[in-house]
GROMACS .gro file of C-alpha atoms in nm:
model
  124
    1VAL     CA    1  -0.655   0.843  -1.127
    2GLN     CA    2  -0.709   0.491  -1.001
    3LEU     CA    3  -0.526   0.281  -0.747
    4VAL     CA    4  -0.602  -0.087  -0.791
    5GLU     CA    5  -0.487  -0.347  -0.541
    6SER     CA    6  -0.457  -0.716  -0.612
    7GLY     CA    7  -0.305  -1.025  -0.459
    8GLY     CA    8  -0.522  -1.067  -0.156
    9GLY     CA    9  -0.674  -1.399  -0.064
   10LEU     CA   10  -0.655  -1.682   0.183
   11ALA     CA   11  -0.329  -1.800   0.336
   12GLN     CA   12  -0.245  -2.032   0.620
   13ALA     CA   13  -0.067  -1.901   0.925
   14GLY     CA   14   0.302  -1.898   0.843
   15GLY     CA   15   0.229  -1.861   0.475
   16SER     CA   16   0.286  -1.576   0.233
   17LEU     CA   17   0.097  -1.342   0.006
   18ARG     CA   18   0.211  -1.066  -0.225
   19LEU     CA   19  -0.003  -0.760  -0.276
   20SER     CA   20   0.027  -0.519  -0.565
   21CYS     CA   21  -0.103  -0.166  -0.613
   22VAL     CA   22  -0.104  -0.017  -0.961
   23VAL     CA   23  -0.156   0.354  -1.015
   24SER     CA   24  -0.310   0.455  -1.343
   25GLY     CA   25  -0.411   0.786  -1.494
   26ASN     CA   26  -0.259   1.103  -1.627
   27ILE     CA   27  -0.013   1.177  -1.348
   28PHE     CA   28   0.322   1.350  -1.324
   29ASN     CA   29   0.479   1.165  -1.033
   30ILE     CA   30   0.408   0.963  -0.721
   31ASN     CA   31   0.551   1.067  -0.389
   32ASP     CA   32   0.492   0.862  -0.075
   33MET     CA   33   0.306   0.535  -0.107
   34LYS     CA   34   0.160   0.345   0.185
   35TRP     CA   35  -0.021   0.030   0.281
   36TYR     CA   36  -0.294   0.052   0.541
   37ARG     CA   37  -0.514  -0.222   0.679
   38ALA     CA   38  -0.850  -0.227   0.847
   39VAL     CA   39  -1.021  -0.501   1.041
   40PRO     CA   40  -1.394  -0.531   0.967
   41GLY     CA   41  -1.595  -0.372   1.243
   42LYS     CA   42  -1.319  -0.128   1.331
   43GLN     CA   43  -1.324   0.213   1.170
   44ARG     CA   44  -0.958   0.292   1.215
   45ARG     CA   45  -0.716   0.206   0.941
   46GLU     CA   46  -0.373   0.103   1.065
   47LEU     CA   47  -0.065   0.224   0.880
   48VAL     CA   48   0.133  -0.088   0.796
   49VAL     CA   49   0.425   0.051   0.600
   50SER     CA   50   0.525   0.346   0.387
   51ILE     CA   51   0.780   0.403   0.113
   52THR     CA   52   0.907   0.728  -0.034
   53SER     CA   53   0.980   0.784  -0.400
   54GLY     CA   54   1.346   0.734  -0.315
   55GLY     CA   55   1.282   0.400  -0.150
   56ASN     CA   56   1.299   0.493   0.217
   57THR     CA   57   1.070   0.270   0.419
   58ASN     CA   58   0.900   0.279   0.756
   59TYR     CA   59   0.732  -0.029   0.903
   60ALA     CA   60   0.487  -0.077   1.184
   61ASP     CA   61   0.643  -0.277   1.466
   62SER     CA   62   0.385  -0.549   1.419
   63VAL     CA   63   0.513  -0.637   1.071
   64LYS     CA   64   0.884  -0.566   1.092
   65GLY     CA   65   1.090  -0.858   0.973
   66ARG     CA   66   0.791  -1.024   0.808
   67PHE     CA   67   0.662  -0.777   0.550
   68THR     CA   68   0.863  -0.609   0.276
   69ILE     CA   69   0.745  -0.310   0.076
   70SER     CA   70   0.886  -0.219  -0.262
   71ARG     CA   71   0.792  -0.009  -0.559
   72ASP     CA   72   0.865   0.010  -0.929
   73ASN     CA   73   0.842   0.376  -1.022
   74ALA     CA   74   0.859   0.301  -1.394
   75LYS     CA   75   0.547   0.087  -1.360
   76SER     CA   76   0.376   0.311  -1.102
   77THR     CA   77   0.337   0.000  -0.891
   78MET     CA   78   0.389  -0.078  -0.525
   79TYR     CA   79   0.421  -0.422  -0.373
   80LEU     CA   80   0.386  -0.574  -0.030
   81GLN     CA   81   0.546  -0.912   0.028
   82MET     CA   82   0.391  -1.062   0.338
   83ASN     CA   83   0.567  -1.360   0.492
   84SER     CA   84   0.512  -1.552   0.813
   85LEU     CA   85   0.152  -1.442   0.816
   86LYS     CA   86  -0.036  -1.446   1.143
   87PRO     CA   87  -0.412  -1.459   1.204
   88GLU     CA   88  -0.393  -1.104   1.333
   89ASP     CA   89  -0.271  -0.989   0.990
   90ALA     CA   90  -0.615  -1.064   0.849
   91ALA     CA   91  -0.771  -0.741   0.728
   92VAL     CA   92  -0.863  -0.542   0.423
   93TYR     CA   93  -0.542  -0.390   0.289
   94TYR     CA   94  -0.558  -0.050   0.126
   95CYS     CA   95  -0.312   0.121  -0.101
   96ASN     CA   96  -0.257   0.493  -0.049
   97ALA     CA   97  -0.051   0.732  -0.256
   98ASP     CA   98   0.036   1.100  -0.287
   99ILE     CA   99  -0.006   1.176  -0.656
  100VAL     CA  100   0.158   1.475  -0.818
  101PHE     CA  101   0.001   1.643  -1.119
  102GLY     CA  102   0.180   1.863  -1.364
  103VAL     CA  103   0.139   2.012  -1.707
  104GLY     CA  104   0.430   2.100  -1.930
  105GLY     CA  105   0.670   2.055  -1.643
  106TYR     CA  106   0.477   2.289  -1.414
  107TYR     CA  107   0.360   2.164  -1.076
  108LYS     CA  108  -0.018   2.156  -1.051
  109GLY     CA  109  -0.065   2.007  -0.708
  110SER     CA  110  -0.041   1.690  -0.504
  111TYR     CA  111  -0.343   1.493  -0.390
  112ASN     CA  112  -0.394   1.181  -0.179
  113TYR     CA  113  -0.572   0.879  -0.324
  114TRP     CA  114  -0.692   0.543  -0.190
  115GLY     CA  115  -0.746   0.210  -0.353
  116GLN     CA  116  -1.057   0.003  -0.304
  117GLY     CA  117  -0.890  -0.252  -0.079
  118THR     CA  118  -0.808  -0.618  -0.105
  119GLN     CA  119  -0.904  -0.878   0.154
  120VAL     CA  120  -0.639  -1.084   0.328
  121THR     CA  121  -0.758  -1.382   0.530
  122VAL     CA  122  -0.524  -1.592   0.742
  123SER     CA  123  -0.633  -1.928   0.876
  124SER     CA  124  -0.482  -2.062   1.194
   0.00000   0.00000   0.00000
């Protein structure tokens, strides 16, 4: 299983970026998906937003009204539209997902996976 993020880069303050996270591999289903971010030099990863398989979302207060998460279950892909970017949004953004495995319709377990991260830089 691989989670691959893309879409990071440099944006000006007030600008926009759209991140994508594609899940690949022999999987049965994807439950919750999340975006985390981490500032270099700080070990803690901040939960930015989460989305359930049914589309229920939960945003950190710091990004409410500016970021929008979505997912395309048919494509095993999650997106993060980031608008009105601020310098404090600069970080490495990580995709996280609970992956369900099954064989012949039988549940084989759920495991948590991380992507490699994509850098977002915001210039003031």
